[in-house]
Short mmCIF file of N, CA and C in Angstrom, two decimals:
data_model
loop_
_atom_site.label_atom_id
_atom_site.label_comp_id
_atom_site.label_asym_id
_atom_site.label_seq_id
_atom_site.Cartn_x
_atom_site.Cartn_y
_atom_site.Cartn_z
N MET P 1 221.76 111.74 -30.81
CA MET P 1 222.82 111.49 -31.81
C MET P 1 222.64 109.97 -32.26
N LEU P 2 222.80 109.74 -33.66
CA LEU P 2 222.69 108.48 -34.16
C LEU P 2 223.95 107.67 -33.91
N GLU P 3 223.62 106.39 -33.62
CA GLU P 3 224.75 105.40 -33.38
C GLU P 3 224.85 104.40 -34.66
N ILE P 4 224.59 105.01 -35.85
CA ILE P 4 224.77 104.25 -37.12
C ILE P 4 225.26 105.33 -38.13
N SER P 5 226.18 104.89 -39.06
CA SER P 5 226.73 105.85 -39.92
C SER P 5 225.58 106.10 -41.01
N THR P 6 225.75 107.28 -41.46
CA THR P 6 224.77 107.75 -42.68
C THR P 6 225.08 106.73 -43.79
N GLY P 7 226.24 106.23 -44.05
CA GLY P 7 226.57 105.45 -45.10
C GLY P 7 225.88 104.06 -44.98
N LYS P 8 225.73 103.50 -43.76
CA LYS P 8 225.03 102.25 -43.56
C LYS P 8 223.42 102.41 -43.84
N VAL P 9 223.02 103.48 -43.40
CA VAL P 9 221.54 103.71 -43.64
C VAL P 9 221.30 103.93 -45.12
N VAL P 10 222.25 104.61 -45.90
CA VAL P 10 222.08 104.75 -47.31
C VAL P 10 222.18 103.42 -47.95
N ARG P 11 223.14 102.65 -47.57
CA ARG P 11 223.26 101.20 -48.07
C ARG P 11 221.94 100.49 -47.94
N VAL P 12 221.19 100.60 -46.76
CA VAL P 12 219.90 99.95 -46.67
C VAL P 12 218.94 100.53 -47.67
N ILE P 13 218.98 101.78 -47.79
CA ILE P 13 218.10 102.45 -48.82
C ILE P 13 218.37 101.89 -50.16
N MET P 14 219.65 101.89 -50.61
CA MET P 14 219.95 101.38 -51.86
C MET P 14 219.59 99.89 -52.07
N LEU P 15 219.92 99.07 -51.10
CA LEU P 15 219.58 97.69 -51.26
C LEU P 15 218.08 97.48 -51.29
N THR P 16 217.30 98.30 -50.62
CA THR P 16 215.80 98.28 -50.63
C THR P 16 215.32 98.60 -52.09
N ARG P 17 215.96 99.60 -52.62
CA ARG P 17 215.49 100.02 -53.98
C ARG P 17 215.94 99.01 -55.01
N GLU P 18 217.14 98.36 -54.82
CA GLU P 18 217.67 97.50 -55.83
C GLU P 18 216.85 96.13 -55.81
N ASN P 19 216.53 95.60 -54.57
CA ASN P 19 216.07 94.28 -54.37
C ASN P 19 214.76 94.16 -53.83
N GLY P 20 214.14 95.32 -53.39
CA GLY P 20 212.93 95.26 -52.66
C GLY P 20 213.08 95.09 -51.10
N PRO P 21 212.02 95.44 -50.36
CA PRO P 21 212.25 95.31 -48.88
C PRO P 21 212.39 93.89 -48.31
N ASP P 22 212.05 92.91 -49.19
CA ASP P 22 212.26 91.58 -48.83
C ASP P 22 213.37 90.78 -49.39
N GLY P 23 214.20 91.66 -49.97
CA GLY P 23 215.36 90.94 -50.69
C GLY P 23 216.43 90.25 -49.72
N VAL P 24 216.96 89.21 -50.20
CA VAL P 24 217.99 88.46 -49.41
C VAL P 24 219.11 89.34 -48.96
N HIS P 25 219.66 90.15 -49.96
CA HIS P 25 220.92 90.97 -49.64
C HIS P 25 220.59 91.92 -48.53
N LEU P 26 219.37 92.52 -48.60
CA LEU P 26 219.01 93.47 -47.61
C LEU P 26 218.88 92.84 -46.23
N ALA P 27 218.28 91.62 -46.16
CA ALA P 27 218.23 90.95 -44.89
C ALA P 27 219.50 90.61 -44.32
N GLU P 28 220.37 90.16 -45.24
CA GLU P 28 221.70 89.74 -44.68
C GLU P 28 222.47 91.03 -44.25
N TYR P 29 222.33 92.13 -44.92
CA TYR P 29 223.00 93.31 -44.60
C TYR P 29 222.60 93.73 -43.21
N ILE P 30 221.24 93.88 -43.10
CA ILE P 30 220.67 94.39 -41.74
C ILE P 30 220.96 93.36 -40.64
N GLY P 31 221.01 92.17 -40.92
CA GLY P 31 221.37 91.06 -39.97
C GLY P 31 222.76 91.24 -39.56
N SER P 32 223.67 91.88 -40.37
CA SER P 32 225.14 91.92 -39.94
C SER P 32 225.27 93.12 -39.12
N LEU P 33 224.36 94.11 -38.90
CA LEU P 33 224.56 95.24 -38.09
C LEU P 33 224.61 94.88 -36.65
N ASN P 34 225.14 95.65 -35.87
CA ASN P 34 225.15 95.36 -34.46
C ASN P 34 223.83 95.89 -33.80
N ASP P 35 223.55 95.49 -32.56
CA ASP P 35 222.15 95.84 -31.91
C ASP P 35 221.88 97.35 -32.03
N ASP P 36 222.83 98.10 -31.52
CA ASP P 36 222.72 99.63 -31.57
C ASP P 36 222.35 100.12 -32.84
N GLU P 37 223.07 99.65 -33.93
CA GLU P 37 222.74 100.16 -35.31
C GLU P 37 221.41 99.66 -35.75
N LYS P 38 220.91 98.53 -35.41
CA LYS P 38 219.64 98.06 -35.74
C LYS P 38 218.56 98.99 -35.03
N VAL P 39 218.73 99.26 -33.74
CA VAL P 39 217.80 100.18 -33.13
C VAL P 39 217.74 101.48 -33.67
N ASN P 40 218.96 102.07 -34.16
CA ASN P 40 218.93 103.38 -34.75
C ASN P 40 218.34 103.29 -36.08
N LEU P 41 218.49 102.30 -36.78
CA LEU P 41 217.87 102.10 -38.08
C LEU P 41 216.33 102.16 -38.00
N VAL P 42 215.76 101.42 -37.05
CA VAL P 42 214.33 101.42 -36.86
C VAL P 42 213.90 102.82 -36.45
N ALA P 43 214.64 103.43 -35.51
CA ALA P 43 214.16 104.81 -35.03
C ALA P 43 214.22 105.82 -36.20
N VAL P 44 215.20 105.80 -37.07
CA VAL P 44 215.20 106.64 -38.29
C VAL P 44 213.97 106.36 -39.19
N MET P 45 213.67 105.12 -39.36
CA MET P 45 212.50 104.71 -40.15
C MET P 45 211.22 105.32 -39.52
N TRP P 46 211.13 105.12 -38.25
CA TRP P 46 209.94 105.69 -37.57
C TRP P 46 209.75 107.13 -37.72
N ILE P 47 210.94 107.90 -37.55
CA ILE P 47 210.86 109.29 -37.75
C ILE P 47 210.53 109.73 -39.16
N GLY P 48 211.03 108.97 -40.12
CA GLY P 48 210.71 109.10 -41.57
C GLY P 48 209.32 108.85 -41.81
N ARG P 49 208.65 107.99 -41.22
CA ARG P 49 207.21 107.77 -41.54
C ARG P 49 206.27 108.43 -40.72
N GLY P 50 206.84 109.33 -39.74
CA GLY P 50 205.98 110.26 -38.97
C GLY P 50 205.52 109.66 -37.58
N SER P 51 206.00 108.63 -37.22
CA SER P 51 205.61 107.99 -35.88
C SER P 51 206.26 108.82 -34.77
N PHE P 52 207.38 109.45 -34.97
CA PHE P 52 208.03 110.29 -34.07
C PHE P 52 208.63 111.56 -34.91
N ASP P 53 208.69 112.68 -34.16
CA ASP P 53 209.38 113.83 -34.73
C ASP P 53 210.87 113.74 -34.50
N ALA P 54 211.52 114.42 -35.39
CA ALA P 54 213.06 114.46 -35.24
C ALA P 54 213.48 114.81 -33.82
N ASP P 55 212.79 115.71 -33.17
CA ASP P 55 213.21 116.12 -31.75
C ASP P 55 212.88 115.07 -30.71
N GLU P 56 212.24 113.94 -31.22
CA GLU P 56 211.89 112.86 -30.33
C GLU P 56 212.79 111.64 -30.56
N LEU P 57 213.97 111.92 -31.11
CA LEU P 57 214.91 110.80 -31.39
C LEU P 57 215.13 109.96 -30.18
N GLU P 58 215.55 110.44 -29.09
CA GLU P 58 215.75 109.61 -27.91
C GLU P 58 214.58 108.80 -27.51
N GLU P 59 213.36 109.32 -27.58
CA GLU P 59 212.14 108.43 -27.35
C GLU P 59 212.02 107.41 -28.36
N ALA P 60 212.33 107.63 -29.70
CA ALA P 60 212.21 106.63 -30.73
C ALA P 60 213.21 105.61 -30.48
N LEU P 61 214.43 106.00 -30.05
CA LEU P 61 215.46 104.92 -29.79
C LEU P 61 215.06 104.01 -28.60
N ALA P 62 214.50 104.60 -27.55
CA ALA P 62 214.02 103.89 -26.37
C ALA P 62 212.96 102.93 -26.71
N GLU P 63 212.03 103.39 -27.62
CA GLU P 63 210.93 102.50 -28.08
C GLU P 63 211.43 101.40 -28.95
N ALA P 64 212.39 101.70 -29.88
CA ALA P 64 212.89 100.68 -30.68
C ALA P 64 213.67 99.56 -29.87
N ARG P 65 214.23 100.00 -28.79
CA ARG P 65 214.94 99.05 -28.01
C ARG P 65 213.98 98.12 -27.23
N ALA P 66 212.95 98.78 -26.76
CA ALA P 66 211.78 98.04 -25.99
C ALA P 66 211.11 97.12 -26.94
N GLU P 67 210.84 97.49 -28.08
CA GLU P 67 210.14 96.68 -29.09
C GLU P 67 210.82 95.61 -29.78
N ALA P 68 212.17 95.57 -29.75
CA ALA P 68 213.02 94.67 -30.42
C ALA P 68 212.83 93.21 -30.11
N THR P 69 211.66 92.70 -30.47
CA THR P 69 211.42 91.28 -30.07
C THR P 69 211.62 90.41 -31.24
N ALA P 70 211.41 90.89 -32.45
CA ALA P 70 211.64 90.03 -33.67
C ALA P 70 212.89 90.61 -34.35
N PRO P 71 213.47 89.66 -35.19
CA PRO P 71 214.66 90.19 -35.89
C PRO P 71 214.45 91.35 -36.70
N THR P 72 215.30 92.40 -36.63
CA THR P 72 215.02 93.61 -37.33
C THR P 72 214.91 93.49 -38.74
N GLU P 73 215.72 92.64 -39.44
CA GLU P 73 215.57 92.41 -40.83
C GLU P 73 214.25 91.90 -41.16
N ARG P 74 213.61 91.00 -40.41
CA ARG P 74 212.29 90.55 -40.66
C ARG P 74 211.20 91.68 -40.42
N TYR P 75 211.35 92.52 -39.37
CA TYR P 75 210.39 93.57 -39.14
C TYR P 75 210.50 94.56 -40.28
N LEU P 76 211.72 95.00 -40.64
CA LEU P 76 211.82 96.11 -41.74
C LEU P 76 211.38 95.52 -43.07
N SER P 77 211.51 94.27 -43.33
CA SER P 77 211.19 93.71 -44.59
C SER P 77 209.65 93.83 -44.84
N GLY P 78 208.90 93.99 -43.89
CA GLY P 78 207.45 94.15 -43.94
C GLY P 78 206.86 95.65 -44.06
N ILE P 79 207.83 96.57 -44.11
CA ILE P 79 207.42 97.91 -44.17
C ILE P 79 207.44 98.47 -45.57
N PRO P 80 206.07 98.72 -46.07
CA PRO P 80 206.02 99.35 -47.37
C PRO P 80 206.75 100.82 -47.34
N GLY P 81 207.39 101.15 -48.48
CA GLY P 81 208.06 102.42 -48.49
C GLY P 81 209.34 102.57 -47.48
N LEU P 82 209.92 101.55 -47.23
CA LEU P 82 211.07 101.50 -46.30
C LEU P 82 212.10 102.56 -46.70
N ALA P 83 212.54 102.55 -48.04
CA ALA P 83 213.62 103.41 -48.42
C ALA P 83 213.22 104.91 -48.31
N GLU P 84 211.98 105.14 -48.65
CA GLU P 84 211.44 106.49 -48.54
C GLU P 84 211.44 106.92 -47.08
N HIS P 85 211.04 106.10 -46.20
CA HIS P 85 210.98 106.40 -44.79
C HIS P 85 212.24 106.60 -44.28
N LEU P 86 213.29 105.86 -44.57
CA LEU P 86 214.66 106.02 -44.11
C LEU P 86 215.30 107.35 -44.66
N GLU P 87 214.96 107.60 -45.88
CA GLU P 87 215.45 108.82 -46.52
C GLU P 87 214.79 110.02 -45.78
N ASN P 88 213.57 109.94 -45.69
CA ASN P 88 212.82 111.04 -44.94
C ASN P 88 213.26 111.26 -43.53
N GLY P 89 213.62 110.16 -42.90
CA GLY P 89 214.14 110.26 -41.52
C GLY P 89 215.41 110.88 -41.33
N LEU P 90 216.38 110.51 -42.31
CA LEU P 90 217.60 111.12 -42.30
C LEU P 90 217.56 112.65 -42.58
N GLU P 91 216.62 113.07 -43.56
CA GLU P 91 216.52 114.42 -43.85
C GLU P 91 215.90 115.21 -42.65
N ALA P 92 214.91 114.57 -41.96
CA ALA P 92 214.32 115.22 -40.79
C ALA P 92 215.41 115.41 -39.76
N LEU P 93 216.36 114.55 -39.61
CA LEU P 93 217.36 114.72 -38.69
C LEU P 93 218.54 115.64 -39.12
N GLY P 94 218.35 116.27 -40.31
CA GLY P 94 219.36 117.24 -40.85
C GLY P 94 220.49 116.62 -41.49
N ILE P 95 220.34 115.43 -42.00
CA ILE P 95 221.36 114.69 -42.64
C ILE P 95 221.16 114.68 -44.09
N ASN P 96 222.03 115.21 -44.93
CA ASN P 96 221.88 115.31 -46.36
C ASN P 96 222.07 113.91 -46.98
N VAL P 97 221.03 113.27 -47.48
CA VAL P 97 221.04 112.06 -48.12
C VAL P 97 221.75 112.03 -49.50
N SER P 98 221.53 113.07 -50.22
CA SER P 98 222.09 113.11 -51.61
C SER P 98 223.65 113.02 -51.56
N ASP P 99 224.26 113.70 -50.61
CA ASP P 99 225.73 113.63 -50.56
C ASP P 99 226.23 112.24 -50.25
N ALA P 100 225.52 111.60 -49.38
CA ALA P 100 225.89 110.24 -48.98
C ALA P 100 225.63 109.25 -50.18
N GLU P 101 224.54 109.43 -50.84
CA GLU P 101 224.13 108.51 -51.94
C GLU P 101 225.25 108.62 -53.16
N ASP P 102 225.84 109.80 -53.36
CA ASP P 102 226.80 110.07 -54.36
C ASP P 102 228.02 109.25 -54.13
N ARG P 103 228.26 108.75 -52.91
CA ARG P 103 229.38 107.98 -52.60
C ARG P 103 229.39 106.50 -53.02
N PHE P 104 228.08 106.14 -53.26
CA PHE P 104 227.82 104.65 -53.54
C PHE P 104 227.59 104.41 -55.01
#
């Protein structure tokens, strides 16, 4: 189970699309998340880009915790296709992104 709201992931997706993955607003927003939310965000991204399958969420979360040596906002800003990976990750986990995007 994810420990970050769908709305927060969608906000990261929207900020990435609006400002690019290296935008200041995106970095500030990700930086404001708590540690569990950051770990979950990275795990969703990894699932979305195919590093883990959706049924490997717990493994992705454990790996994200273990690998969290750099600030998450700096790590994610270097990921090409960040918005698409996050969207794909949510969808792989059975979360309807379109419904959540409509609220923003």
